Every structure is written in C-alpha cells, then in structure tokens.
Short mmCIF file of C-alpha atoms in Angstrom, two decimals:
data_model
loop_
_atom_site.label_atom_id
_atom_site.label_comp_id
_atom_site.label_asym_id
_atom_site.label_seq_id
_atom_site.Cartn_x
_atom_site.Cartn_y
_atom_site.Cartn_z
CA UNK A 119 -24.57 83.28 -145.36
CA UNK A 120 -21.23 83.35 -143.87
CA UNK A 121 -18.01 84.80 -146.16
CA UNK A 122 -14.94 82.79 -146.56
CA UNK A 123 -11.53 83.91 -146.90
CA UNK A 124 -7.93 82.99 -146.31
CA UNK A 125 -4.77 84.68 -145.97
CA UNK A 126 -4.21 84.77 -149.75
CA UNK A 127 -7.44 85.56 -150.79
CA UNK A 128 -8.76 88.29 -148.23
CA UNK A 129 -12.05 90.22 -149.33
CA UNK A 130 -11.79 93.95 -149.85
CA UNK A 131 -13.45 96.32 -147.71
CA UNK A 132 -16.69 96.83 -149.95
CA UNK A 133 -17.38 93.25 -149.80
CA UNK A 134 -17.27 93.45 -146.11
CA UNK A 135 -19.36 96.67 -145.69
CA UNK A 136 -21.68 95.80 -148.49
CA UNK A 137 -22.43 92.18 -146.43
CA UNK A 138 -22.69 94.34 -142.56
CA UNK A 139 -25.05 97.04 -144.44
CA UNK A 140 -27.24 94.14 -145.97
CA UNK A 141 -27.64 92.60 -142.53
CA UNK A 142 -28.16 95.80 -140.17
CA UNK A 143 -30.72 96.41 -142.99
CA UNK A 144 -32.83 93.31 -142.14
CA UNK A 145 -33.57 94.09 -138.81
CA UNK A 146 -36.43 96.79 -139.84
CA UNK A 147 -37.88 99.99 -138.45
CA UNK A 148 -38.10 99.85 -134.04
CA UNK A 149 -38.30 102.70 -131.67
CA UNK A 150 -36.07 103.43 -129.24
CA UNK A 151 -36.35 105.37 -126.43
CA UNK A 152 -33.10 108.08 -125.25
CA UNK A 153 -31.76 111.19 -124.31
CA UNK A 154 -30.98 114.06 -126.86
CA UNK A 155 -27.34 115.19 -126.90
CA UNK A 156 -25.16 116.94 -129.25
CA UNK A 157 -27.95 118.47 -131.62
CA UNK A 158 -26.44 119.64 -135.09
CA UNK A 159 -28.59 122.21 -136.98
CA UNK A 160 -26.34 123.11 -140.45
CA UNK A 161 -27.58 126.18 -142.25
CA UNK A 162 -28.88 125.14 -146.30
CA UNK A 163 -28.82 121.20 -144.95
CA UNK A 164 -32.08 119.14 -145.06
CA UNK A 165 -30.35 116.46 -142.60
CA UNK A 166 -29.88 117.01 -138.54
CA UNK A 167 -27.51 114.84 -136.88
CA UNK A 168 -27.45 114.60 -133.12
CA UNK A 169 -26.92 111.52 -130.70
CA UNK A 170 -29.17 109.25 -128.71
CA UNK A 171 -27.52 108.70 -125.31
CA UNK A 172 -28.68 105.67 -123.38
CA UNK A 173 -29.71 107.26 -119.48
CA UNK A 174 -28.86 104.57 -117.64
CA UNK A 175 -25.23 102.76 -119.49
CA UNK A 176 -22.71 105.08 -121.31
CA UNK A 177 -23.90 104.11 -124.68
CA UNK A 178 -25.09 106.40 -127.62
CA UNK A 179 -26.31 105.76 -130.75
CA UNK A 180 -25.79 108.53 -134.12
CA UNK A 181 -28.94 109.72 -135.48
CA UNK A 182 -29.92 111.22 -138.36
CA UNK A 183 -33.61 112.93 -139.40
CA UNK A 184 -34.81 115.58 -141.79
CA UNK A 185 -35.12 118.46 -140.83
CA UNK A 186 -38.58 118.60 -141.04
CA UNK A 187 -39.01 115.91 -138.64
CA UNK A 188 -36.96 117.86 -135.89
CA UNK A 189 -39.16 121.33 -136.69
CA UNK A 190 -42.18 118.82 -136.34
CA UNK A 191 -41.07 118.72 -132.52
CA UNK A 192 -41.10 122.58 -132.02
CA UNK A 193 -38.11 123.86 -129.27
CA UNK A 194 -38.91 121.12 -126.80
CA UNK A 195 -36.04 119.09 -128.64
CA UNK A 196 -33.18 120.56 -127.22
CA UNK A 197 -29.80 118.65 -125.41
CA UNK A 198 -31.23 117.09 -122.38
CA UNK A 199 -34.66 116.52 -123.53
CA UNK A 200 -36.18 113.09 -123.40
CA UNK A 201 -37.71 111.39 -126.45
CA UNK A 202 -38.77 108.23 -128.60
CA UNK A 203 -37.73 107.98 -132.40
CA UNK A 204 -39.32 105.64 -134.94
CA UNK A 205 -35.92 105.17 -137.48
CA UNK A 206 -34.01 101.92 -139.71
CA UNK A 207 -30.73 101.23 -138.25
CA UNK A 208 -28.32 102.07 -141.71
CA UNK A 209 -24.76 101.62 -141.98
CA UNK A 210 -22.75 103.77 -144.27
CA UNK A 211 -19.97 102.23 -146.45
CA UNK A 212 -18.35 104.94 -147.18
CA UNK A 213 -17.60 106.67 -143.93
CA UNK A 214 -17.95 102.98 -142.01
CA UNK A 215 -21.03 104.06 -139.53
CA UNK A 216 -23.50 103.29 -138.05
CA UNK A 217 -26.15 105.58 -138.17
CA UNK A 218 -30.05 105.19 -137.13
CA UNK A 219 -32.45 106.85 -139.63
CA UNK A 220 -35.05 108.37 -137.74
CA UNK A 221 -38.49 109.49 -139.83
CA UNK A 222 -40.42 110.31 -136.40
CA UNK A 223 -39.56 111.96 -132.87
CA UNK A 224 -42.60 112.10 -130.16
CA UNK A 225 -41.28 114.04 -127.24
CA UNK A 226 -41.50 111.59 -123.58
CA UNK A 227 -43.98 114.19 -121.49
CA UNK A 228 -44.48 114.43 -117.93
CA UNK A 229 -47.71 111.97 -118.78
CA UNK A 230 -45.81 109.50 -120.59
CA UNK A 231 -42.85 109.45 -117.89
CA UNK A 232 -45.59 109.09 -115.08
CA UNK A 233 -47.12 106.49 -116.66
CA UNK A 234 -43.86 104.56 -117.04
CA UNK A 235 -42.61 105.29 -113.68
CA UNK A 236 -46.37 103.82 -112.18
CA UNK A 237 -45.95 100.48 -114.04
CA UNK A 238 -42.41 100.45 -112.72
CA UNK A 239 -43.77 100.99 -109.21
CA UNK A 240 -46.45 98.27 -109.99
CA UNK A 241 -43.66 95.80 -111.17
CA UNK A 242 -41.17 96.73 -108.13
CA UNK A 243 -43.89 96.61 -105.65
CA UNK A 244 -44.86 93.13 -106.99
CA UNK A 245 -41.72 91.61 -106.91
CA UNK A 246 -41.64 92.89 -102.49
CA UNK A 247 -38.98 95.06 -102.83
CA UNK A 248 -41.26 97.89 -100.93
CA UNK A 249 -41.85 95.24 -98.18
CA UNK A 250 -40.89 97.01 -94.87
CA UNK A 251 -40.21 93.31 -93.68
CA UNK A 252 -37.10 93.72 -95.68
CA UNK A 253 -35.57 96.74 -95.09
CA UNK A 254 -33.17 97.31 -92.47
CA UNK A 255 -32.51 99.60 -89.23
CA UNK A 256 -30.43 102.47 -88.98
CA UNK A 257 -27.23 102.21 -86.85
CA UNK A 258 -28.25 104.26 -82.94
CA UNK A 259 -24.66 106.17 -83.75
CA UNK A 260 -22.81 105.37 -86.81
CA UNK A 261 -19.16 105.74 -87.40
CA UNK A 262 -19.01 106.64 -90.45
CA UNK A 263 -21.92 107.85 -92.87
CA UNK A 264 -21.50 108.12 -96.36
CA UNK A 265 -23.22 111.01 -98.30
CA UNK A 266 -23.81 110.84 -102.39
CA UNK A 267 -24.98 113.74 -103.60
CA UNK A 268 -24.20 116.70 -105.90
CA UNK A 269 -21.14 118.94 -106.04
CA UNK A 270 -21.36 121.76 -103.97
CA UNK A 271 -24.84 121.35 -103.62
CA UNK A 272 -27.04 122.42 -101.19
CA UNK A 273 -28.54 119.24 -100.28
CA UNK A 274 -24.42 118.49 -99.25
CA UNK A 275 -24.83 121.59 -97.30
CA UNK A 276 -28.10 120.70 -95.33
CA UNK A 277 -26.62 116.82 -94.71
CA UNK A 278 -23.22 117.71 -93.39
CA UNK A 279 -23.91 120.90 -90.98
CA UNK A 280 -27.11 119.61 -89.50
CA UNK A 281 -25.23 116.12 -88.84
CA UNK A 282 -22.02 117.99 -87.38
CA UNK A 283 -23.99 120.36 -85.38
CA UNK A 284 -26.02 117.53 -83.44
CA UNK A 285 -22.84 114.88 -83.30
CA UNK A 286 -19.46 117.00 -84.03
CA UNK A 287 -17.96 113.75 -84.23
CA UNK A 288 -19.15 112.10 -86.84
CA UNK A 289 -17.48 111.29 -89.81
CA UNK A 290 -18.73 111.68 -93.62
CA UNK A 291 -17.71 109.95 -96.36
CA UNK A 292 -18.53 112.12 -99.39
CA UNK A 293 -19.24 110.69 -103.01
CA UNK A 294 -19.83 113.93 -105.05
CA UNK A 295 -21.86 112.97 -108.46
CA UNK A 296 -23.85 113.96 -111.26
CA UNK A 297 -27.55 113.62 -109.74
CA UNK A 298 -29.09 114.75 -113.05
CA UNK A 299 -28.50 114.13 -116.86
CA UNK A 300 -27.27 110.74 -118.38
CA UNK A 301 -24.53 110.39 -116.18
CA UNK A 302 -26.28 110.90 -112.91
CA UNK A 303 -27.01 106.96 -112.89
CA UNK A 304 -23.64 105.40 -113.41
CA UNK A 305 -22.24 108.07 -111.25
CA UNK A 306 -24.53 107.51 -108.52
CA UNK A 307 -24.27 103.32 -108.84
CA UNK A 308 -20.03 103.61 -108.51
CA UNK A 309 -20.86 105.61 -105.74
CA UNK A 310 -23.23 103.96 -104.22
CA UNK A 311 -21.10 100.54 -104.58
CA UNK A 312 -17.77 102.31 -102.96
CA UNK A 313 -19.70 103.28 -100.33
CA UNK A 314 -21.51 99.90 -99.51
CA UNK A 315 -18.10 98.03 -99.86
CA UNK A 316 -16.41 100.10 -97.23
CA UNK A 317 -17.03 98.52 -94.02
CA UNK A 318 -16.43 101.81 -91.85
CA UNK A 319 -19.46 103.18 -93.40
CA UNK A 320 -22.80 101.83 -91.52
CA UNK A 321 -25.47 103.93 -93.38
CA UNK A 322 -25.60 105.59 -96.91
CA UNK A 323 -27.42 109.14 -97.31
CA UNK A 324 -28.43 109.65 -101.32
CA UNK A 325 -29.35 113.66 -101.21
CA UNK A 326 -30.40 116.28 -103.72
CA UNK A 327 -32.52 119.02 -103.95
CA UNK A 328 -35.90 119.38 -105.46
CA UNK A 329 -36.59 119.55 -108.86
CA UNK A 330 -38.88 118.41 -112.03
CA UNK A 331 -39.88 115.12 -112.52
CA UNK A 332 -37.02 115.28 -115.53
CA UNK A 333 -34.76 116.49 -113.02
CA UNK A 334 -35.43 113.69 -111.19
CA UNK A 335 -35.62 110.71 -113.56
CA UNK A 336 -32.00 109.74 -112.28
CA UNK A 337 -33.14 108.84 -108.79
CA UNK A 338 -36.54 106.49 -110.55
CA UNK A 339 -34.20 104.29 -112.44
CA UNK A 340 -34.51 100.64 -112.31
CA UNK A 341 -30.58 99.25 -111.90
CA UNK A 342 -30.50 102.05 -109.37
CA UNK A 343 -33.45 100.69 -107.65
CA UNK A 344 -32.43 97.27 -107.89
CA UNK A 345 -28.84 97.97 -106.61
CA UNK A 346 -30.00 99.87 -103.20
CA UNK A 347 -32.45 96.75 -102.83
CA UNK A 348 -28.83 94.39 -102.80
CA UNK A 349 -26.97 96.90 -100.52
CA UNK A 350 -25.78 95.54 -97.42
CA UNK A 351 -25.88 98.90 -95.59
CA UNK A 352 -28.87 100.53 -94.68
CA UNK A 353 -29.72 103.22 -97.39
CA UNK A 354 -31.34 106.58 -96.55
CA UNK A 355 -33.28 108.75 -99.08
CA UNK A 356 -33.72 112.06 -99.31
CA UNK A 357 -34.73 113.65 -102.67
CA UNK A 358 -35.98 116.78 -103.16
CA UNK A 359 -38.66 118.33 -100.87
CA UNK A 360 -42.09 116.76 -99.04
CA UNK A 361 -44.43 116.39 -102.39
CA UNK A 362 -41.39 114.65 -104.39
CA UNK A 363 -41.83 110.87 -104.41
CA UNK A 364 -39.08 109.26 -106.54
CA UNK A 365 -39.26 105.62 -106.31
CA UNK A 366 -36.04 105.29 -104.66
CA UNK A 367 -37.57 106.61 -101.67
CA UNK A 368 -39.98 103.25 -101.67
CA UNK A 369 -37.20 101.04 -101.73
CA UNK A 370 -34.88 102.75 -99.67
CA UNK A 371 -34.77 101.87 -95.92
CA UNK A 372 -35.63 105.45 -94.64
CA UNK A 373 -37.09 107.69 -96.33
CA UNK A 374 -36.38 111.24 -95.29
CA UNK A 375 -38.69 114.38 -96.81
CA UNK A 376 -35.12 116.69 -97.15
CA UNK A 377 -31.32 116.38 -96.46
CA UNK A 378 -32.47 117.98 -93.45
CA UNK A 379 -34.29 115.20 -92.10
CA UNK A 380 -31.55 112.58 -92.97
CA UNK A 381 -29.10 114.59 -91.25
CA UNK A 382 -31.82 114.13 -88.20
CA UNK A 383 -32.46 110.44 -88.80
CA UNK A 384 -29.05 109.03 -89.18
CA UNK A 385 -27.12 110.95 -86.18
CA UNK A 386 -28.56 111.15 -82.80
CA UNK A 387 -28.40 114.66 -81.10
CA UNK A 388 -25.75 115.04 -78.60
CA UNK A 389 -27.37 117.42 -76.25
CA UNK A 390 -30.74 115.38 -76.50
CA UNK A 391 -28.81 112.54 -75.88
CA UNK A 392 -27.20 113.87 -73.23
CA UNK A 393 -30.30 115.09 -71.05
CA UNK A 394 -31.88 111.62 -71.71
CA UNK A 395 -28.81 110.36 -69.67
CA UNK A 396 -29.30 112.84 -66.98
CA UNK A 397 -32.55 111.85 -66.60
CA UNK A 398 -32.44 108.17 -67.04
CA UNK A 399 -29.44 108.45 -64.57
CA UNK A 400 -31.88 110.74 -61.97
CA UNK A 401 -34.61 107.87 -62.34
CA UNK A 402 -31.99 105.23 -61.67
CA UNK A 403 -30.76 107.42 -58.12
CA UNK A 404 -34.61 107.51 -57.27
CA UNK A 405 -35.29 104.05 -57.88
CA UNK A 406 -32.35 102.60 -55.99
CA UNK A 407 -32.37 105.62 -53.19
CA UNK A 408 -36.17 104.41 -52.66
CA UNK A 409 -34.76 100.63 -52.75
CA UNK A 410 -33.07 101.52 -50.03
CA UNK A 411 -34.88 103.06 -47.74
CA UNK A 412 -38.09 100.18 -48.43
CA UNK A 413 -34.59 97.61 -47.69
CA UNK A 414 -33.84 99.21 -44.25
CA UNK A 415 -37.56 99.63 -43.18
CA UNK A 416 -37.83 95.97 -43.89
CA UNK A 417 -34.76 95.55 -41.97
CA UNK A 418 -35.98 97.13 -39.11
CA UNK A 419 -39.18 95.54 -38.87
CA UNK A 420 -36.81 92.45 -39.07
CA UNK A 421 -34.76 93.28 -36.21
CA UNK A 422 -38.20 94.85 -34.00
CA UNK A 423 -39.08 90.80 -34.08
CA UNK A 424 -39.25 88.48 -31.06
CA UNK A 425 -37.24 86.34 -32.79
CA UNK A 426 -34.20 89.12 -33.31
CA UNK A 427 -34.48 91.56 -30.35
CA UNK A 428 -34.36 88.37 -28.05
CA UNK A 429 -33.35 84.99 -29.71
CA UNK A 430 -32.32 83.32 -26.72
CA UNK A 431 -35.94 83.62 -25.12
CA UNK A 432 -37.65 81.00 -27.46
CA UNK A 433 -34.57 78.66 -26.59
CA UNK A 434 -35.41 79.00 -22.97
CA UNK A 435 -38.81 78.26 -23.40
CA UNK A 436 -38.12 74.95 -25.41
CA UNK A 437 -34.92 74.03 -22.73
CA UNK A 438 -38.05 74.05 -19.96
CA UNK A 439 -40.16 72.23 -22.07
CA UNK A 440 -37.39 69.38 -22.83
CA UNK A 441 -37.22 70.09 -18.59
CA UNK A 442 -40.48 69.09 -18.12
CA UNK A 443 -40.76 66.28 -20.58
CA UNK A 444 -37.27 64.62 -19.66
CA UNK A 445 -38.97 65.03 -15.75
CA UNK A 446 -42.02 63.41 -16.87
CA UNK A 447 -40.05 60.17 -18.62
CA UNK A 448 -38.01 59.73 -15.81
CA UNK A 449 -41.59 59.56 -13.56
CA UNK A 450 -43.06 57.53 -15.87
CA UNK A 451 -39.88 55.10 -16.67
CA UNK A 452 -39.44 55.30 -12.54
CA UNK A 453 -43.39 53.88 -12.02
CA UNK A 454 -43.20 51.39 -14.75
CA UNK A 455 -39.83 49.67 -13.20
CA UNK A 456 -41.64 49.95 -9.75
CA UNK A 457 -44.64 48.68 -10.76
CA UNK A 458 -42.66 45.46 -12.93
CA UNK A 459 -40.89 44.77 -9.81
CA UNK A 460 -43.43 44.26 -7.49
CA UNK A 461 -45.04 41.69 -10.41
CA UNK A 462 -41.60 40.51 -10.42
CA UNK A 463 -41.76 40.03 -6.67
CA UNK A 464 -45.30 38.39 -6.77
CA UNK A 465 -44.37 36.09 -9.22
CA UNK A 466 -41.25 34.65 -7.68
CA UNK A 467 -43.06 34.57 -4.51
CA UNK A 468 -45.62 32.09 -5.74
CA UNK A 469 -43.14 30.45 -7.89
CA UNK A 470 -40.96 29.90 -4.60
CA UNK A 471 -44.49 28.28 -3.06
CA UNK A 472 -44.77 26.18 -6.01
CA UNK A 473 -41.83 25.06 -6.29
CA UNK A 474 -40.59 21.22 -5.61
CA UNK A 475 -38.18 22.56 -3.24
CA UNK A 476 -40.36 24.37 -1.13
CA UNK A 477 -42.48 21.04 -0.54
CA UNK A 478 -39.49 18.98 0.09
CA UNK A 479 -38.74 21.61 3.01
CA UNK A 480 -41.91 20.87 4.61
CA UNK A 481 -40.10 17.53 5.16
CA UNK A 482 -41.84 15.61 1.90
CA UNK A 483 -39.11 13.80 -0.05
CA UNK A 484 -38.84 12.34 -3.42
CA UNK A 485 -37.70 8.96 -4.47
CA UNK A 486 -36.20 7.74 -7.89
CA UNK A 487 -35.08 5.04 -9.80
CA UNK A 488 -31.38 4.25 -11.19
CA UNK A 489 -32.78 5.61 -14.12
CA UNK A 490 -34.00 8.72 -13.00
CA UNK A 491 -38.06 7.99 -12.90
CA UNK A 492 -39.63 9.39 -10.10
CA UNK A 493 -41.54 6.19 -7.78
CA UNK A 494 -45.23 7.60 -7.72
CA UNK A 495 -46.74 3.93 -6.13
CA UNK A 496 -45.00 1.22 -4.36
CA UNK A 497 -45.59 -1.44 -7.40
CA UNK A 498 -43.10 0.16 -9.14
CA UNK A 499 -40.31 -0.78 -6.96
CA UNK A 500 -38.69 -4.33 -6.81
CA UNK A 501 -37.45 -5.63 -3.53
CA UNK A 502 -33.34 -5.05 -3.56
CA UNK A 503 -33.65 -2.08 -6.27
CA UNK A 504 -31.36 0.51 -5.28
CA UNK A 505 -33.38 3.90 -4.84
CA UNK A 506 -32.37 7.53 -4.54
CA UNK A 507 -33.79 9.48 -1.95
CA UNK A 508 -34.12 13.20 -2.44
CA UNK A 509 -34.51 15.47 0.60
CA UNK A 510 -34.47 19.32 1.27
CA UNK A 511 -31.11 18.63 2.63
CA UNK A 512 -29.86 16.87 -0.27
CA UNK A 513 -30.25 13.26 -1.43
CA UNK A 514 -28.91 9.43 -0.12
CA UNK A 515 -29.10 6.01 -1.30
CA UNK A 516 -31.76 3.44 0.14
CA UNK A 517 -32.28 -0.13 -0.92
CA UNK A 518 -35.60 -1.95 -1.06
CA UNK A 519 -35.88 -4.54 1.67
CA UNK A 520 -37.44 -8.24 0.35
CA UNK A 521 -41.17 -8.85 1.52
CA UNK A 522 -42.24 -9.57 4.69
CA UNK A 523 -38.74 -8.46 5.99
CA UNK A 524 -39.01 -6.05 9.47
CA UNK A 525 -37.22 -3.41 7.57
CA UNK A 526 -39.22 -3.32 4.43
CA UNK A 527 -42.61 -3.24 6.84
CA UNK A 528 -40.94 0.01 7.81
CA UNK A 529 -40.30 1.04 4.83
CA UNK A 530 -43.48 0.27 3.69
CA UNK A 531 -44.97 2.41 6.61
CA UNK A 532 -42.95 5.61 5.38
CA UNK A 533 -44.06 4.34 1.80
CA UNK A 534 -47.63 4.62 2.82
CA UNK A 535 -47.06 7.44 4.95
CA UNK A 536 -45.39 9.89 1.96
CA UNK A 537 -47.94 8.36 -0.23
CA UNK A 538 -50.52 9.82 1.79
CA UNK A 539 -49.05 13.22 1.67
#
C-alpha cells in the first residue's frame, strides 16, 4: 500500500527502507545473465562481492555470493568472463543498497553462447534482415570512408594503407573504439551513428582482428545488429579472419573476410583503374578509326554511282524522252484538228446544200403571210391578201389578184408552177 506523509509529519528513513526492502523482496529468485567485473576475494570472509555489468547498456548490478559458490566455478570466473547467476534481489537498510544475492553461478560456454547466437540468427533471419534484396551498393569511389575499429590496431593498419596505397586520395574518417569487453557495444553504436550522420561519409568499414568467439561477442549483439540494419550508408564488415562468422557480417551490406579485403572492396585501384581507361579508350580509337574507314568506303561506292559520277546524264535521257513525247502530242493534237476540220468541212458543205437558201438560189422562192406562215397550197390565200415574197435576192411585197382576173391567172400559173417544184 502506498505511505502518506506531509510536510509536518515526514516518515523517518527506516520506515522508508523497511517499505523499499519489503517490496524488492517480493519479486523472488530470477537469473540474470552478465559480465563479471570488479571481483572482490577478502581473506577470513565467507562473502565475495563483485559486479554484474550489463554488455550491451552501461548498467551494473552489485552482487554478492558465498564463497563457496564462487570456488564452485573453479578459475573460469575471473573479470571479463561471461556468466548466469540464480540470486533474490535484497536491499540493505543500513548501507541503502541494492544488492542481488546470488546462491548459483553457471559459467556461459562456447556451447551455450553458440546456441544463443543460432536462435538469434534464426530470429534475425526471420524477420529479412539477411535479405540481399535489402542491402545496398557500395559507392564506385567514395569521398570519404569511415573506419570503426580498435586503437592502434592492426585491423586500422590493414584498412588505411591498403586503401591509401590503391587511391592516395581518399579520405578516412576514423572512429577508434573498444571492439571487445562491455564497452565495445556502446562504443561501437556512437560510432557507428556519427559516422552514418555525416553526409561526407558514403560507406562505413567496422574492422578488427580475429579472435575467440568471447572476443567477439561485441560484433553478435542484437542493438548493434539492428542499428547497421537502419543505417543509411552502406556498411562493410570485416571481423576477424575467413572461418569467423559474427552475425554482423549477415546483416551488413558487404561482407569482407579481413580489413584487407574491405580496404579492396570499398576503394577502387588507381593503377587498375587507370589501364581499364587505356584500354577502354584504345577500343573506342579502334571502333571509331574502323567507323571510318567502313564510312568512306561507303562513300566511295556512293560517289563510283551513275547517279554521282554523272548526274546530268539521267536528266538528258528524260529531257529526250519529254522530246519525243511533247513531238508525239503535237502529231497527234496536229491529226486530230486536221481530221475535225475536214468533218467540219463536210458538214457545212452539206449543210450549205440543205439549206433554204441554197434552194432559193436555184431560183425557187418562198411566200408568206402577214403573219409570218409560210403559203404551202393556193387555198390558203384570199384574193387581195397582201403576201411576202422571199427570193435569193431578198424579199418584195405581192398582192393576190381577185378570181378570174388576167393577173391572178398569172399568178396562178407561177402558183402552179412553184408548186410543182
């Protein structure tokens, strides 16, 4: 239950300890896994007192065992050494700790740390973060690379000579950490995000030498793992030699089998690079000089053409062929008028025969009435009518004479007579 107090009634400090020992109390016996530091071995005392440092976060944890517990382990429990304890958190009152009462240490072997690392792999591997789908390409020159790795190590040795010997130019950015131990983690993440937040720096080199599989716990650790998965620059690992297999070098982007190799991966050699442009640029002069010469062959055999060596000879030939046709239109236009003329001439000849003028020039002539009939029989004539009398020569008036009148017996002769014709 939760204490009460007020300014004027505070509780003492026993009531307070008393209450946070009763509660740490409750929460039982668990084991917890660490790393051994700071190991305390008093001559005539039945208690050891060392601390259990968290490898990964920079948090540690007093512990205290009999002694007979730690002589139960044998030497393997020495500062470094991995292990698993079976203790009762405790708090003091009267020194105000916390303390965890340990009454069993197993020692974490090479079998027990495989075992974890494999269901680690399982987990990561399930989860796609070895996917090559996801990881990303190295830079072809990149211009600046940054290098985590020991102090003074040799694996800082290998990186930066082999890089500077096949690019002199390039530029390292150098993170120098702890890459074993409980720091090596932390370390290696600050360094690791310094180095991905600089934007100069296009690929990120983690190095170290080989090592045991202790050695190289560091370099198998989850938030590590996790944090070189969320990385935007491409990360390159090379740890330890050919037959070490950390699992950062699953989910890194390259994985190289020594510093050596990264040096090789991440910068292109400058000599190789520079006979590769001597010969691309060679293949490029034999390419085009061969261009050319298949251009000026097919020039040539352009020019050797009819068509080229003498154009105007295909214009003649068509000039005497529009010759010869214009000669044959103006025949054939020529005939046709010739030949419509003469019809012409026919026709208006018997048209001229036919015609009513041509009769009245063999001395016929026609008569009509006022109103412009033509007088085809004498019964269509009245005596006194005034007629029009139409010769070749050109026409005159005549009157018909009465019946029985000398004049209109002559008349009536003609009458008869052009009715006969």
């Amino acid at each position: 239950m939760a204490l009460t107090s007020t300014p004027d009634e505070p509780l003492p400090v026993r009531t307070i300890s008393r209450a946070m020992g009763e509660w740490i109390s409750r929460l039982g016996r668990v084991w917890v896994e660490g790393q051994v530091t700071e190991i305390s071995r008093r001559p005539g005392m039945g208690t050891v007192f060392m601390t259990l440092r968290d490898p990964v976060a920079d948090v540690s944890l007093r512990v205290t065992c009999p002694r007979a517990v730690c002589e139960a382990v044998g030497p393997g429990l020495v500062d470094g050494a991995r292990v698993v304890v079976w203790g009762r958190p405790s708090f003091h009152p009267g020194r105000g700790t916390l303390a965890l009462a340990v009454t069993e240490i197993r020692p974490l072997g090479a079998g027990a740390l495989l075992a974890r690392l494999e269901r680690l792999k399982s987990t990561l591997a399930a989860e796609g973060l070895f996917a090559a789908s996801r990881k990303k390409r190295l830079p072809f020159l990149p211009g600046a690379v940054g290098l985590i790795t020991g102090r003074a190590s040799a694996a800082e040795r290998d990186v930066v000579e082999n890089a500077r010997r096949r690019w002199p130019a390039v530029r390292i950015e150098l993170r120098e950490v702890a890459v074993q131990g409980p720091l090596a983690v932390g370390q290696i993440l600050d360094a690791l995000a310094a180095l991905d937040a600089d934007r100069a720096v296009e690929v990120i080199v983690i190095a170290r030498g080989g090592g045991s599989l202790e050695d190289l716990l560091p370099f198998s650790d989850e938030a590590l793992l996790r944090a070189v998965v969320a990385a935007r620059t491409p990360v390159v690992s090379a740890i330890g030699h050919e037959q070490d297999a950390p699992l950062l070098d699953f989910v890194a982007d390259v994985r190289a089998s020594t510093p050596t190799d990264a040096a090789k991966r991440v910068v292109p050699d400058v000599a190789e690079q520079a006979a590769l442009v001597d010969a691309l640029r060679g293949r490029a002069r034999r390419v085009l000089a061969h261009r050319l010469d298949l251009e000026t062959r097919r020039l040539a055999d352009l020019r050797g053409r009819p068509a080229l060596a003498a154009p105007l000879r295909d214009i003649e030939h068509r000039e005497q062929a529009v010759d010869a046709l214009r000669a044959r239109a103006r025949r054939c236009v020529t005939h046709t008028v010739d030949v419509a003329g003469r019809d012409l001439a026919h026709a208006a000849a018997r048209m001229r025969a036919l015609s009513p003028a041509a009769t009245l020039e063999r001395g016929y002539a026609l008569i009509q009435r006022a109103d412009g009939l033509v007088v085809r029989s004498p019964d269509e004539v009245t005596p006194g009518e005034r007629l029009v009398v139409r010769v070749a020569g050109g026409t005159f008036a005549a009157t018909v004479p009465a019946v029985g009148d000398a004049a209109a017996d002559a008349l009536s002769g003609q009458g008869d007579h052009s009715d006969r014709s």
